mmCIF file of C-alpha atoms in Angstrom:
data_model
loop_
_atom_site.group_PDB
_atom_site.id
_atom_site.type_symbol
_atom_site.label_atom_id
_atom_site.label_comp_id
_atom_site.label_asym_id
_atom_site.label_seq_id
_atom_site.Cartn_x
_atom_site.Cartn_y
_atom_site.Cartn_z
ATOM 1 C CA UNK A 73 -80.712 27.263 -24.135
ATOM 2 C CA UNK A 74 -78.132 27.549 -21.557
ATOM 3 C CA UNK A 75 -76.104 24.909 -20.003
ATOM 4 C CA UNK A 76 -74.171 24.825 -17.062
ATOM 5 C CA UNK A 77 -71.059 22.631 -16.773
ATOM 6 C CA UNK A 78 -69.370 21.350 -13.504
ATOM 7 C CA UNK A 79 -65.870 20.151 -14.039
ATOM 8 C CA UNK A 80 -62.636 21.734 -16.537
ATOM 9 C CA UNK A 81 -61.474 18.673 -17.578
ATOM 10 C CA UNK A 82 -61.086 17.387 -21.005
ATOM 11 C CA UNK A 83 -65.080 16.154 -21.111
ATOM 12 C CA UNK A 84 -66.550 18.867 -19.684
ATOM 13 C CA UNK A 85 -64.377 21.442 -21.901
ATOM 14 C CA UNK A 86 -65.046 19.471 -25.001
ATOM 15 C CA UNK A 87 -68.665 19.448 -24.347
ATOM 16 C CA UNK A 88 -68.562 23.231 -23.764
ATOM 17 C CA UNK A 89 -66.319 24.234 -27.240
ATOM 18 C CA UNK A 90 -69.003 22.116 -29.431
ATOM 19 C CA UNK A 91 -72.012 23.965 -27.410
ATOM 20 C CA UNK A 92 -70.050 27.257 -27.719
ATOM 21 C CA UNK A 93 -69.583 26.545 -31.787
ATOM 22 C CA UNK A 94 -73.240 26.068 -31.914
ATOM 23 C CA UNK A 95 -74.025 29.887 -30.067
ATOM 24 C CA UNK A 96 -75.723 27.559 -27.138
ATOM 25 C CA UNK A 97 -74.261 29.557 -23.665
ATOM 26 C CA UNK A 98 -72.608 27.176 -21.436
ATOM 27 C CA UNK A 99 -70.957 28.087 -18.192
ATOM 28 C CA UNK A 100 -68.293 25.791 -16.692
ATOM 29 C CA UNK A 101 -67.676 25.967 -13.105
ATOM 30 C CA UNK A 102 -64.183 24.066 -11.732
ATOM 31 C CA UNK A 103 -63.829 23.823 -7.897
ATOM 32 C CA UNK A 104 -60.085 24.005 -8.146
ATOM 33 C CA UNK A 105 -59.193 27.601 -7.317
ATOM 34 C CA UNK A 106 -57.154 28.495 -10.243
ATOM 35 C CA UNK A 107 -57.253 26.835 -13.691
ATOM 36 C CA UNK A 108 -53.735 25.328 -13.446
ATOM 37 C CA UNK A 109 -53.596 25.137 -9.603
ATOM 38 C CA UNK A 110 -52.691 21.014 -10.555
ATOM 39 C CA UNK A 111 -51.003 19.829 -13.118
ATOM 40 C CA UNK A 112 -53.174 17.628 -15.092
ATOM 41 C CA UNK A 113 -50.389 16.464 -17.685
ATOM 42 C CA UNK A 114 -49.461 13.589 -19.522
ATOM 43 C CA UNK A 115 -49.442 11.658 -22.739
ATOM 44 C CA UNK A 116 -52.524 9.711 -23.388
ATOM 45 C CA UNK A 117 -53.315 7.790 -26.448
ATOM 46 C CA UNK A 118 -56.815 9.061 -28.694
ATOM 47 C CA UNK A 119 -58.754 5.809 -30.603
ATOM 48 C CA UNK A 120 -60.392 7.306 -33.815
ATOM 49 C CA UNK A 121 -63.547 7.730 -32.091
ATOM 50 C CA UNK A 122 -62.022 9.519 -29.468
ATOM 51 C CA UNK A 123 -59.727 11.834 -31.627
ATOM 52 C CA UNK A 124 -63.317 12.374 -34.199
ATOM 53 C CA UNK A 125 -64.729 13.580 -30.509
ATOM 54 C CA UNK A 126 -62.653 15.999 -30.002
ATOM 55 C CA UNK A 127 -61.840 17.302 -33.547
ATOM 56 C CA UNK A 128 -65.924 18.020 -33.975
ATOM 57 C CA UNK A 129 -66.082 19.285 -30.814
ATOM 58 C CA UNK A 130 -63.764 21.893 -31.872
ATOM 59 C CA UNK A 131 -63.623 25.205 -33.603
ATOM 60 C CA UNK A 132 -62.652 24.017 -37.853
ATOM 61 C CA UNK A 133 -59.915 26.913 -37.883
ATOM 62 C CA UNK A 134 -58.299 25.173 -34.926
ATOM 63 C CA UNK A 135 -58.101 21.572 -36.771
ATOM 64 C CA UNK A 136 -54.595 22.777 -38.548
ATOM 65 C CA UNK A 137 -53.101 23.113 -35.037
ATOM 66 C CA UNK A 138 -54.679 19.701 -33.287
ATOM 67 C CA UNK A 139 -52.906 18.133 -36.225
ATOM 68 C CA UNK A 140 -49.664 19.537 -35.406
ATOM 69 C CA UNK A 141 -49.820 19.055 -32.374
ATOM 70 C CA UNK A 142 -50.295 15.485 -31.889
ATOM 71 C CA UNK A 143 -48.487 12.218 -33.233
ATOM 72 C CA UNK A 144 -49.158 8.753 -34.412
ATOM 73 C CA UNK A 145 -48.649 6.165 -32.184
ATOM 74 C CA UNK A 146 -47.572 2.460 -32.771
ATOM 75 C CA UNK A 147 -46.162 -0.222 -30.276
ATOM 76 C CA UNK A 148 -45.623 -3.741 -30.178
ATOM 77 C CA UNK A 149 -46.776 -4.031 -26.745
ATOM 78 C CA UNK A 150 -43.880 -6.431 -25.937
ATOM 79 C CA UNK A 151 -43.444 -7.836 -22.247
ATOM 80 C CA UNK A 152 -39.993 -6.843 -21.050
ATOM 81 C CA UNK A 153 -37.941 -8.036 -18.120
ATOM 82 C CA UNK A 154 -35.953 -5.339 -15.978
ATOM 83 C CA UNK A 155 -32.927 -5.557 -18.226
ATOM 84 C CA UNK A 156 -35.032 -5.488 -21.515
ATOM 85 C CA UNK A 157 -34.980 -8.529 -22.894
ATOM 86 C CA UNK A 158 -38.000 -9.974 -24.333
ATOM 87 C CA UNK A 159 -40.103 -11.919 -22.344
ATOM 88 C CA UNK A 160 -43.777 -11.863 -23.964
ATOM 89 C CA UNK A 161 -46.190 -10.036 -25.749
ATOM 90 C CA UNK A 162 -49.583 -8.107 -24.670
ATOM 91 C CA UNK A 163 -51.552 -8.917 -27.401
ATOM 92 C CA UNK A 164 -52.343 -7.008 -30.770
ATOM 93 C CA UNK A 165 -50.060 -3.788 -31.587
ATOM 94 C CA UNK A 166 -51.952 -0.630 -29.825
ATOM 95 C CA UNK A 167 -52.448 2.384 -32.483
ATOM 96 C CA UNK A 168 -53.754 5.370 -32.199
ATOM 97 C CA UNK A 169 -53.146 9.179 -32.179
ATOM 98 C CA UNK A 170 -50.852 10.455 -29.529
ATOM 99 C CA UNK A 171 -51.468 13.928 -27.503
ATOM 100 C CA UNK A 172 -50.521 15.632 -24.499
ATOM 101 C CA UNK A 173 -53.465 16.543 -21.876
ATOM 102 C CA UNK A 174 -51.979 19.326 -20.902
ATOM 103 C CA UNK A 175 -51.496 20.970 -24.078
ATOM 104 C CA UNK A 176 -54.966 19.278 -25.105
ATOM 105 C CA UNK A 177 -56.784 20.923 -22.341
ATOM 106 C CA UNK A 178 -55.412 24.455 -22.473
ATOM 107 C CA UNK A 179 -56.375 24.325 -26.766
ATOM 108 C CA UNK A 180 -60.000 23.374 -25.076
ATOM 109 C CA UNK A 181 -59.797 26.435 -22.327
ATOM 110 C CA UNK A 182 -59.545 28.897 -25.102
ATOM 111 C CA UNK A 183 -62.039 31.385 -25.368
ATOM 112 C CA UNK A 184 -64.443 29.586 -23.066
ATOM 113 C CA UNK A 185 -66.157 31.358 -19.914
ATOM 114 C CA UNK A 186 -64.855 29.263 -16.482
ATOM 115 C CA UNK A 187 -65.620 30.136 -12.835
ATOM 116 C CA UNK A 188 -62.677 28.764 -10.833
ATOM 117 C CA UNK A 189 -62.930 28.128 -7.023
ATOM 118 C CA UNK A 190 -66.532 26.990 -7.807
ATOM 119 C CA UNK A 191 -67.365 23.868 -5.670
ATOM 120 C CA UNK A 192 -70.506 22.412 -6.119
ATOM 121 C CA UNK A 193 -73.035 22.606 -2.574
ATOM 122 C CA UNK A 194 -76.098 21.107 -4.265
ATOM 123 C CA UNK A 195 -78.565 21.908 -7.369
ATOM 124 C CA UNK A 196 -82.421 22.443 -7.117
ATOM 125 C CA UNK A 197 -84.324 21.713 -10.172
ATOM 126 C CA UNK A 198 -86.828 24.426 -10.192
ATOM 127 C CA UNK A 199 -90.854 24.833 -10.702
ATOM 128 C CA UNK A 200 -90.084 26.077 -14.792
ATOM 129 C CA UNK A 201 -87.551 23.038 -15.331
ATOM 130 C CA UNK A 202 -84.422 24.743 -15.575
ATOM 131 C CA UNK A 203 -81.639 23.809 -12.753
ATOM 132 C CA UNK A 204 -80.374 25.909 -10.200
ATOM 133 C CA UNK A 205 -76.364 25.039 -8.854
ATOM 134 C CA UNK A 206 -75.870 25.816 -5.556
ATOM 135 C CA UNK A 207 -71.798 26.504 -5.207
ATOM 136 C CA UNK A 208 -69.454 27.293 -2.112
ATOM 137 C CA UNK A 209 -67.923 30.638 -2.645
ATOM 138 C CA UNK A 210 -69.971 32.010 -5.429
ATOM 139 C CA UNK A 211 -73.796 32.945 -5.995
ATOM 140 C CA UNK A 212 -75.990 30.181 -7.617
ATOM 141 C CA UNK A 213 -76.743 29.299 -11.376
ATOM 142 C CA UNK A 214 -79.287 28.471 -13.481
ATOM 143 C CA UNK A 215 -79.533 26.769 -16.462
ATOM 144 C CA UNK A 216 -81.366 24.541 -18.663
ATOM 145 C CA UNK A 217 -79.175 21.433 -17.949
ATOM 146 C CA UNK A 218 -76.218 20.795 -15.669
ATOM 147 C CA UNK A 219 -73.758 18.334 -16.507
ATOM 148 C CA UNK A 220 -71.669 16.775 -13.787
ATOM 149 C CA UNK A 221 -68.484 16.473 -15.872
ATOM 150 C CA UNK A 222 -66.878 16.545 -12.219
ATOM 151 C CA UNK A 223 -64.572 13.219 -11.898
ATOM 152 C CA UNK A 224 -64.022 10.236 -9.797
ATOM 153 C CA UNK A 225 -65.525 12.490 -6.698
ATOM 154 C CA UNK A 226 -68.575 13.858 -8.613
ATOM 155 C CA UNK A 227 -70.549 15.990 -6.473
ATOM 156 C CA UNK A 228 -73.274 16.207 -9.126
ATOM 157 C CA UNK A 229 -73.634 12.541 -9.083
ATOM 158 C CA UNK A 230 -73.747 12.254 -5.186
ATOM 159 C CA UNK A 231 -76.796 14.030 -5.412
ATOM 160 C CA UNK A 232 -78.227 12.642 -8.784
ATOM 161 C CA UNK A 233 -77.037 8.960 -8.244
ATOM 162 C CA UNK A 234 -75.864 8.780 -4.690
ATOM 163 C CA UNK A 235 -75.853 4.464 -4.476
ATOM 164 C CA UNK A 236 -73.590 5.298 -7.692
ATOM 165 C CA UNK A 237 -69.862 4.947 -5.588
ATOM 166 C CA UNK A 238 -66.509 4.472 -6.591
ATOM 167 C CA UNK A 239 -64.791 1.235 -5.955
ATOM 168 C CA UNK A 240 -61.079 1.480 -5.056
ATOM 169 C CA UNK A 241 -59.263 -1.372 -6.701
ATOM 170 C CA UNK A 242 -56.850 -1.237 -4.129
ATOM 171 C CA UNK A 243 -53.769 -0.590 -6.929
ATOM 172 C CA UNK A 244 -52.018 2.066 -6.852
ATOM 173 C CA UNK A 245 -49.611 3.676 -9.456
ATOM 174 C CA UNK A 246 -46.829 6.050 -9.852
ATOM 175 C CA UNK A 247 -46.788 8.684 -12.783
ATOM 176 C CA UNK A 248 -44.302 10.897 -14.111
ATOM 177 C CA UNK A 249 -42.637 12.550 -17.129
ATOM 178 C CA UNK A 250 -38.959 12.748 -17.811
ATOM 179 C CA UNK A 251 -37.441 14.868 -20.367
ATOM 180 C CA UNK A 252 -36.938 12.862 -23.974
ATOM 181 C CA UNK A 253 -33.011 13.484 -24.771
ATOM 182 C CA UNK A 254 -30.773 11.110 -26.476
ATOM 183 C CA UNK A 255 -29.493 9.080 -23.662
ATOM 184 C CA UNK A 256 -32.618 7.305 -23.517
ATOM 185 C CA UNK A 257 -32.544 6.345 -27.296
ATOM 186 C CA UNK A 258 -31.747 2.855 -25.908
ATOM 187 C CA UNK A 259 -35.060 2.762 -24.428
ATOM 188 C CA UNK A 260 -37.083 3.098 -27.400
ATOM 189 C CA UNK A 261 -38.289 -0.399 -28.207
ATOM 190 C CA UNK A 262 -39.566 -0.336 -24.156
ATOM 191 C CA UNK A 263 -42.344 2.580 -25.057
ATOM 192 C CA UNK A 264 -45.561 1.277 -25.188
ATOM 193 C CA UNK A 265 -44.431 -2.005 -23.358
ATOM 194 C CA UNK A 266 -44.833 -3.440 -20.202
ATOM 195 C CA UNK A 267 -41.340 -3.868 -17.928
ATOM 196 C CA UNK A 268 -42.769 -6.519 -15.513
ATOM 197 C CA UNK A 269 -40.820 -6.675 -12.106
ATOM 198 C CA UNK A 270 -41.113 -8.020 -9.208
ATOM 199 C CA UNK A 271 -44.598 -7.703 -8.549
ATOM 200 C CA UNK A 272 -45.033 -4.256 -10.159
ATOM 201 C CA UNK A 273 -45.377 -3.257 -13.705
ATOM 202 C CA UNK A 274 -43.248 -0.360 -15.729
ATOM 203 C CA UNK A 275 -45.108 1.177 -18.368
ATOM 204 C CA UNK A 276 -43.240 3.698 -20.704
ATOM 205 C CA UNK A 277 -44.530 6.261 -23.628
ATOM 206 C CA UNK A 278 -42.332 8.546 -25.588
ATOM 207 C CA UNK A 279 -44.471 12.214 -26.655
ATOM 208 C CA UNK A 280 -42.830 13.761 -29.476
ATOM 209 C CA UNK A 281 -44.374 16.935 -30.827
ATOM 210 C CA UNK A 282 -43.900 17.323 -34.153
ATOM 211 C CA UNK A 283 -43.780 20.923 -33.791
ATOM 212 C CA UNK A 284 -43.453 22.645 -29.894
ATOM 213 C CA UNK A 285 -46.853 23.339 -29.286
ATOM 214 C CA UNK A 286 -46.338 26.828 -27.785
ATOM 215 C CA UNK A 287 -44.307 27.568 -31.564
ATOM 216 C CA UNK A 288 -47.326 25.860 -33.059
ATOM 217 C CA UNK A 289 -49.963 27.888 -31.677
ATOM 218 C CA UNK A 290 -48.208 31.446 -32.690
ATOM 219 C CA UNK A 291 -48.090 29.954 -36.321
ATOM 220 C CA UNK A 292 -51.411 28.880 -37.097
ATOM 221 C CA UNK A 293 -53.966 29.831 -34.318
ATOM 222 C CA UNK A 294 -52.475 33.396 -32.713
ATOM 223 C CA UNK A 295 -55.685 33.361 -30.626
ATOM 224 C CA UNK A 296 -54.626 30.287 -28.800
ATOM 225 C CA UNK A 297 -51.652 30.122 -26.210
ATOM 226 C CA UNK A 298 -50.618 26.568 -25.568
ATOM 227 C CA UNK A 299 -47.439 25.639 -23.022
ATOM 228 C CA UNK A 300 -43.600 25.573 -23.629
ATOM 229 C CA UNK A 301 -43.307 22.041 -23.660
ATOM 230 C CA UNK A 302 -40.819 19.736 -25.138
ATOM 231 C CA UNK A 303 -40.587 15.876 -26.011
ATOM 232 C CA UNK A 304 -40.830 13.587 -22.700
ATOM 233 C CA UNK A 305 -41.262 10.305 -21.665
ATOM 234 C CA UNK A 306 -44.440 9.747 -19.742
ATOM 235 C CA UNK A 307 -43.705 6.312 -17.428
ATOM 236 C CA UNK A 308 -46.453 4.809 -14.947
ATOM 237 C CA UNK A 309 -45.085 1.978 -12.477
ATOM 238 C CA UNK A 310 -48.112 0.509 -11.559
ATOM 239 C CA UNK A 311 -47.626 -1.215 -7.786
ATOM 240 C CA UNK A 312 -48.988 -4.444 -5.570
ATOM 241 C CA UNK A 313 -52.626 -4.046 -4.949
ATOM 242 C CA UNK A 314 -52.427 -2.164 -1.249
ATOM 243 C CA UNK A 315 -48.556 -1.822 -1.001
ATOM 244 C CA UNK A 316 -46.868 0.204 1.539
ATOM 245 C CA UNK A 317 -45.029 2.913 0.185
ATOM 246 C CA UNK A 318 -43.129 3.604 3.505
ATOM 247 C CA UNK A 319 -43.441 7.211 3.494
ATOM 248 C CA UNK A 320 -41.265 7.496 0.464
ATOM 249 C CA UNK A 321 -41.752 10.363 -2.461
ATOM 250 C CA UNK A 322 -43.715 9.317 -5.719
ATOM 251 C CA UNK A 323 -39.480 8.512 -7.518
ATOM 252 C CA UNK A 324 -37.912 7.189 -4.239
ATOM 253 C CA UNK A 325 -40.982 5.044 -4.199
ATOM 254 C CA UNK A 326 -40.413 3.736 -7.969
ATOM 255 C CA UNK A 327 -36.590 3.831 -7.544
ATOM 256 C CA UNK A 328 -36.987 1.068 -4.362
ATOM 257 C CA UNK A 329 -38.627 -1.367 -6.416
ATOM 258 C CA UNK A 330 -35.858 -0.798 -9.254
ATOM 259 C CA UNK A 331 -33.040 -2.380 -7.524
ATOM 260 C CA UNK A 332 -30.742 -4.819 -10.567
ATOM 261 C CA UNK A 333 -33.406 -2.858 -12.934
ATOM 262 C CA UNK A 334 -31.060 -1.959 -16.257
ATOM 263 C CA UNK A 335 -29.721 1.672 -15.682
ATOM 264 C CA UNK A 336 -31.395 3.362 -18.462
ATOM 265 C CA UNK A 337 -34.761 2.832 -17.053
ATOM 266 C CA UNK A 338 -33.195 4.175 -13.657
ATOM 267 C CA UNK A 339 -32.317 7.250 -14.747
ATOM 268 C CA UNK A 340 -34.978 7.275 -16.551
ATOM 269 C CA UNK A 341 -36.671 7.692 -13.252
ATOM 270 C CA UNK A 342 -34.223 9.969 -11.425
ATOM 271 C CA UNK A 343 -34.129 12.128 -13.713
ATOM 272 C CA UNK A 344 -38.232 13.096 -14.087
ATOM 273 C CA UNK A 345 -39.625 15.724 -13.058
ATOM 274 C CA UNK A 346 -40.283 16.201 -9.151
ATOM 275 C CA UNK A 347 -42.877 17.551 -9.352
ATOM 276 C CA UNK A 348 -44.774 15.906 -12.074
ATOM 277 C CA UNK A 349 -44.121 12.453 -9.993
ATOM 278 C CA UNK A 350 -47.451 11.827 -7.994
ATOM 279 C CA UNK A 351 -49.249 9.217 -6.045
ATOM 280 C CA UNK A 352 -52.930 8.177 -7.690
ATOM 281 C CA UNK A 353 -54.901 5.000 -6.939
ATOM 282 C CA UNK A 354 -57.357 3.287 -9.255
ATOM 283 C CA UNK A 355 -60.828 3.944 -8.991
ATOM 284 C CA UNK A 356 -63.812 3.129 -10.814
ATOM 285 C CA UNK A 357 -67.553 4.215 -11.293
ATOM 286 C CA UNK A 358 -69.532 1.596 -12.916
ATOM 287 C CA UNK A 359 -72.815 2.720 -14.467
ATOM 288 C CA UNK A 360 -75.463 1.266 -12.582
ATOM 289 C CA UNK A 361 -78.912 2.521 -12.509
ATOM 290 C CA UNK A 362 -80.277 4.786 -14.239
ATOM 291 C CA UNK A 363 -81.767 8.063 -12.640
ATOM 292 C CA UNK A 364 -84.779 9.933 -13.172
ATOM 293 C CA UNK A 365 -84.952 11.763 -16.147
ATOM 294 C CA UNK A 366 -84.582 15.273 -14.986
ATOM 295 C CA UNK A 367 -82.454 18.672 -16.393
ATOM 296 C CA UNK A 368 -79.060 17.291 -14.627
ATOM 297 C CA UNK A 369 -77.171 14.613 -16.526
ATOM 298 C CA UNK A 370 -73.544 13.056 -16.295
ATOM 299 C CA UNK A 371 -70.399 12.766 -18.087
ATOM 300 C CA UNK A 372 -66.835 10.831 -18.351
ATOM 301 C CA UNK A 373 -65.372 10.017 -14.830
ATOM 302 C CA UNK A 374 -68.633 10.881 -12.886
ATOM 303 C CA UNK A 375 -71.084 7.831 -14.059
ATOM 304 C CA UNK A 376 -67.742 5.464 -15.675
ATOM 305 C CA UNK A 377 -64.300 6.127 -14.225
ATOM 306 C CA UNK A 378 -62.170 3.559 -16.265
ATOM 307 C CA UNK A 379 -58.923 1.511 -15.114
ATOM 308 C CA UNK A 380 -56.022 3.359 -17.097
ATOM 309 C CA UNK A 381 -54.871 -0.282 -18.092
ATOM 310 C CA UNK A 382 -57.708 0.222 -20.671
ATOM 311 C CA UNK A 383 -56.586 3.024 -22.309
ATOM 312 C CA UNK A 384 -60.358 4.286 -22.722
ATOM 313 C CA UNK A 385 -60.712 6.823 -20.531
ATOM 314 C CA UNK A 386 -60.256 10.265 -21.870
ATOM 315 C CA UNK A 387 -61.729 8.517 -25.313
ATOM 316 C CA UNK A 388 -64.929 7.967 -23.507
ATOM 317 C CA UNK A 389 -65.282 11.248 -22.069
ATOM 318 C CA UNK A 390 -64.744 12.661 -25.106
ATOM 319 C CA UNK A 391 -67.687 10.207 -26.972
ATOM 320 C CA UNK A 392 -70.066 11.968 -24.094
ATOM 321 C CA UNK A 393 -69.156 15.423 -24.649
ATOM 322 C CA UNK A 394 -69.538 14.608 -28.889
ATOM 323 C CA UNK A 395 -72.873 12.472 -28.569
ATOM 324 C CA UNK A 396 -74.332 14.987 -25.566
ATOM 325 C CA UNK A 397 -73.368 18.129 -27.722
ATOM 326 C CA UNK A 398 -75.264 16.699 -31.215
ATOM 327 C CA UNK A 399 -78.363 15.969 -28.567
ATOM 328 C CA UNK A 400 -78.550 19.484 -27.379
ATOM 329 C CA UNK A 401 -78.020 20.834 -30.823
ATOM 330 C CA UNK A 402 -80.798 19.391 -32.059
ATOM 331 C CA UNK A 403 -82.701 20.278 -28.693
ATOM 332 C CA UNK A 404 -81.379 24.009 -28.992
ATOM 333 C CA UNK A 405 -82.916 23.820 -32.765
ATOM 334 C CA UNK A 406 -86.597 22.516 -31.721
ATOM 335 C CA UNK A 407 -86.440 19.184 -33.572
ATOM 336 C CA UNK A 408 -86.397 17.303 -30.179
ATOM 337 C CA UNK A 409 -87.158 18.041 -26.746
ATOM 338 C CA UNK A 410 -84.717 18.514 -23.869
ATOM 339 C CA UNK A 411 -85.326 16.014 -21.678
ATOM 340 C CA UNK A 412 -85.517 13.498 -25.098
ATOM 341 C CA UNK A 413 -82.263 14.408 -26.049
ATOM 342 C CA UNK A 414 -80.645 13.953 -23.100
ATOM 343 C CA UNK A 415 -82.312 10.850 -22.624
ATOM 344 C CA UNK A 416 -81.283 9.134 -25.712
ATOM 345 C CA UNK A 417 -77.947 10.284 -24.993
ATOM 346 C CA UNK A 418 -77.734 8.504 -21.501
ATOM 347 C CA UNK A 419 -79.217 5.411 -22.799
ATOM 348 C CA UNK A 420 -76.008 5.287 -25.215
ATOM 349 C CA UNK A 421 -73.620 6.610 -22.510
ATOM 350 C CA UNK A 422 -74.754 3.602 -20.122
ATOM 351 C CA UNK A 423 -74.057 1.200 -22.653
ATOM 352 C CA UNK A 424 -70.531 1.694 -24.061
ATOM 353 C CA UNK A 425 -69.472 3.154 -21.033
ATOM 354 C CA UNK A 426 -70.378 0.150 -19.115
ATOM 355 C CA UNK A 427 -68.496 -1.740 -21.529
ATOM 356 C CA UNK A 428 -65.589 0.540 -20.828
ATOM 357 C CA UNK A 429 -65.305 0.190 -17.468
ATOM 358 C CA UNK A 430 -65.732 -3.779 -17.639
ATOM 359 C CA UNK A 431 -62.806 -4.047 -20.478
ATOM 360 C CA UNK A 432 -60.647 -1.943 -18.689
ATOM 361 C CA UNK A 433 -61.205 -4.003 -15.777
ATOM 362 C CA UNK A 434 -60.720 -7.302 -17.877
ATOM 363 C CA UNK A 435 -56.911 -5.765 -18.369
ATOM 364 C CA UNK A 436 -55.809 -5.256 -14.840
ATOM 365 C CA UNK A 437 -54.958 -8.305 -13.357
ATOM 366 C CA UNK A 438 -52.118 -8.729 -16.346
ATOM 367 C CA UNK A 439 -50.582 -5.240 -14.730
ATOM 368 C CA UNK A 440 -51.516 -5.726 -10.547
ATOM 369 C CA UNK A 441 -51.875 -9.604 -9.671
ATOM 370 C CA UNK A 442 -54.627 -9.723 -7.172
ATOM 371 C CA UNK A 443 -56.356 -6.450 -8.093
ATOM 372 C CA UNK A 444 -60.175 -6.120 -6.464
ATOM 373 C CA UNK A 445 -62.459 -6.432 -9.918
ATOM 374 C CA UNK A 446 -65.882 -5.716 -7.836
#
């Protein structure tokens, strides 16, 4: 069996290391033209079944590292006012297992075959069943399944599932990282909170390695070369549903709403990153109807693009790439046919991840007042 992948991030790599483990070939392709030519950073909190994903997905000698690698999380999910007093609660403590998707993503890269500058044209599924992708600046490629693990944008699923569209909530939200040092100590009761403002929302998260990662690879997995990152706050001011942002940068944008805003959480902000700061607006892909069944299939983003006020996301993704890659195992070992396995995967995949999309969807309105649901 060979499969052919569309899309380096974290689903579409997952999905790849588990098919790699079991000696099935899979390709990915990644229309960005170099593997880091974006950052695609950031602290993001793994559920158990999203952490299991990932873990099985990987290579057993690399578990040692993940482990190190990554912390617990716990928060109170208190509502704060600007100047940190108390104000409310969210609801039930969020826990959980904390990780960096930067550092997460190049542990998933390693030792994996991907064709950069590789934008997906089209696919023709041929007379013998296999799949041909049809790509912009490189020759075509078949395989015995393509997965459109492709995002938001998903130019597999514009041909697979073309009445399948995004719907812009019409939020938008500022994200950036700022280096974790000791004047922000003050701060720490604030991570995992909400600061609510004056019609926006502050959202902080402290990442705290619990060994560098880049130290932690050279110990205990020498064939694995992770960045030279340090602890950081990750912070997400989430803005009024189609705001102006007059022109402003991603911090001068952040820093106008700030104004009386406890000085701690300002220079919080002026001192991120520049450029780590960026712009990003809420989308979502519901799951709607189902397509043919057929050698091309769909995963994370591409069929159920989550709010991030759910916190389900990557978690999701990473369900797909587990449940798809235990499908085409048993496929690749003759106890069930292709286009079975991937079916009884997507009948699964509809389900919870139309549930994601609706719960994360449920949580907006307490972050963006007046946020389009549908």
């Amino acid at each position: 069996m060979r499969v052919s992948v569309v899309g380096a991030g974290l689903g579409g790599l997952a999905l790849a290391q588990g098919l790699r483990g079991a000696g099935i070939e899979t390709d990915v392709f990644e229309r960005d033209p170099g593997i880091v030519a974006r950052f695609q950073g950031y602290r993001l909190v793994l559920n158990p079944t999203g952490f299991r994903a990932v873990r099985d997905c990987l290579p057993t000698r690399w578990h040692p590292l993940l482990d190190e690698i990554v912390m617990e999380a716990s928060a109170e999910q208190l509502v704060l006012d600007p100047r940190l007093n108390e104000i409310g609660r969210l609801g039930a403590g969020r826990t959980g297992i904390v990780v960096d998707r930067q550092v997460l993503r190049h542990l998933l890269l390693t030792g994996l075959t991907v064709h950069t500058d590789a934008a997906l044209t089209g696919y023709d599924v041929l007379p013998d069943g296999t799949v041909r992708a049809r790509f912009a600046h490189r020759d075509p490629a078949t395989a015995d399944l393509l997965v459109g693990a492709d995002g938001v944008t998903s130019a597999v699923r514009g041909v697979l599932s073309p009445r399948t569209t995004p719907t812009d909530t019409g939020v938008r939200f500022v994200i950036g990282r700022t280096p974790l040092t000791d004047e922000f100590a003050a701060l720490s009761k604030a991570y995992g909170s909400k600061i609510a403002g004056d019609g926006v929302s502050l959202l902080l998260g402290a990442m705290r390695f619990r060994t560098p990662p880049k130290q932690a690879a050279e110990r205990l997995a020498p064939d694995v070369t992770l960045p030279d990152i340090g602890d950081y706050v990750r912070w997400a001011m989430i803005l009024p549903p189609n705001g102006s942002l007059e022109n402003l940068s991603a911090q001068d944008a952040v820093l106008s709403r700030m104004d009386g805003w406890h000085p701690e959480l300002r220079a919080l902000i002026e001192q991120a990153d520049p450029d780590n700061s960026t712009l990003l607006s809420i989308r979502v892909v519901e799951p709607a109807e189902r397509w043919a069944p057929g050698p091309v299939t769909l995963l994370g983003d591409a069929i159920h693009a989550t709010s991030p006020t759910g916190g389900n996301g990557a978690n999701t993704a990473l369900r797909d790439a587990d449940l798809l890659r235990r499908r085409l195992i048993e496929a690749d070992g003759g106890s069930r046919d292709l286009l079975d396995a991937v079916g009884d995967y997507e009948r699964q995949m509809f389900e919870y991840g139309a549930e994601a999309v609706r719960s994360s969807l449920e949580r907006l309105p307490a972050f963006a007042p007046g946020a389009k649901l549908s």
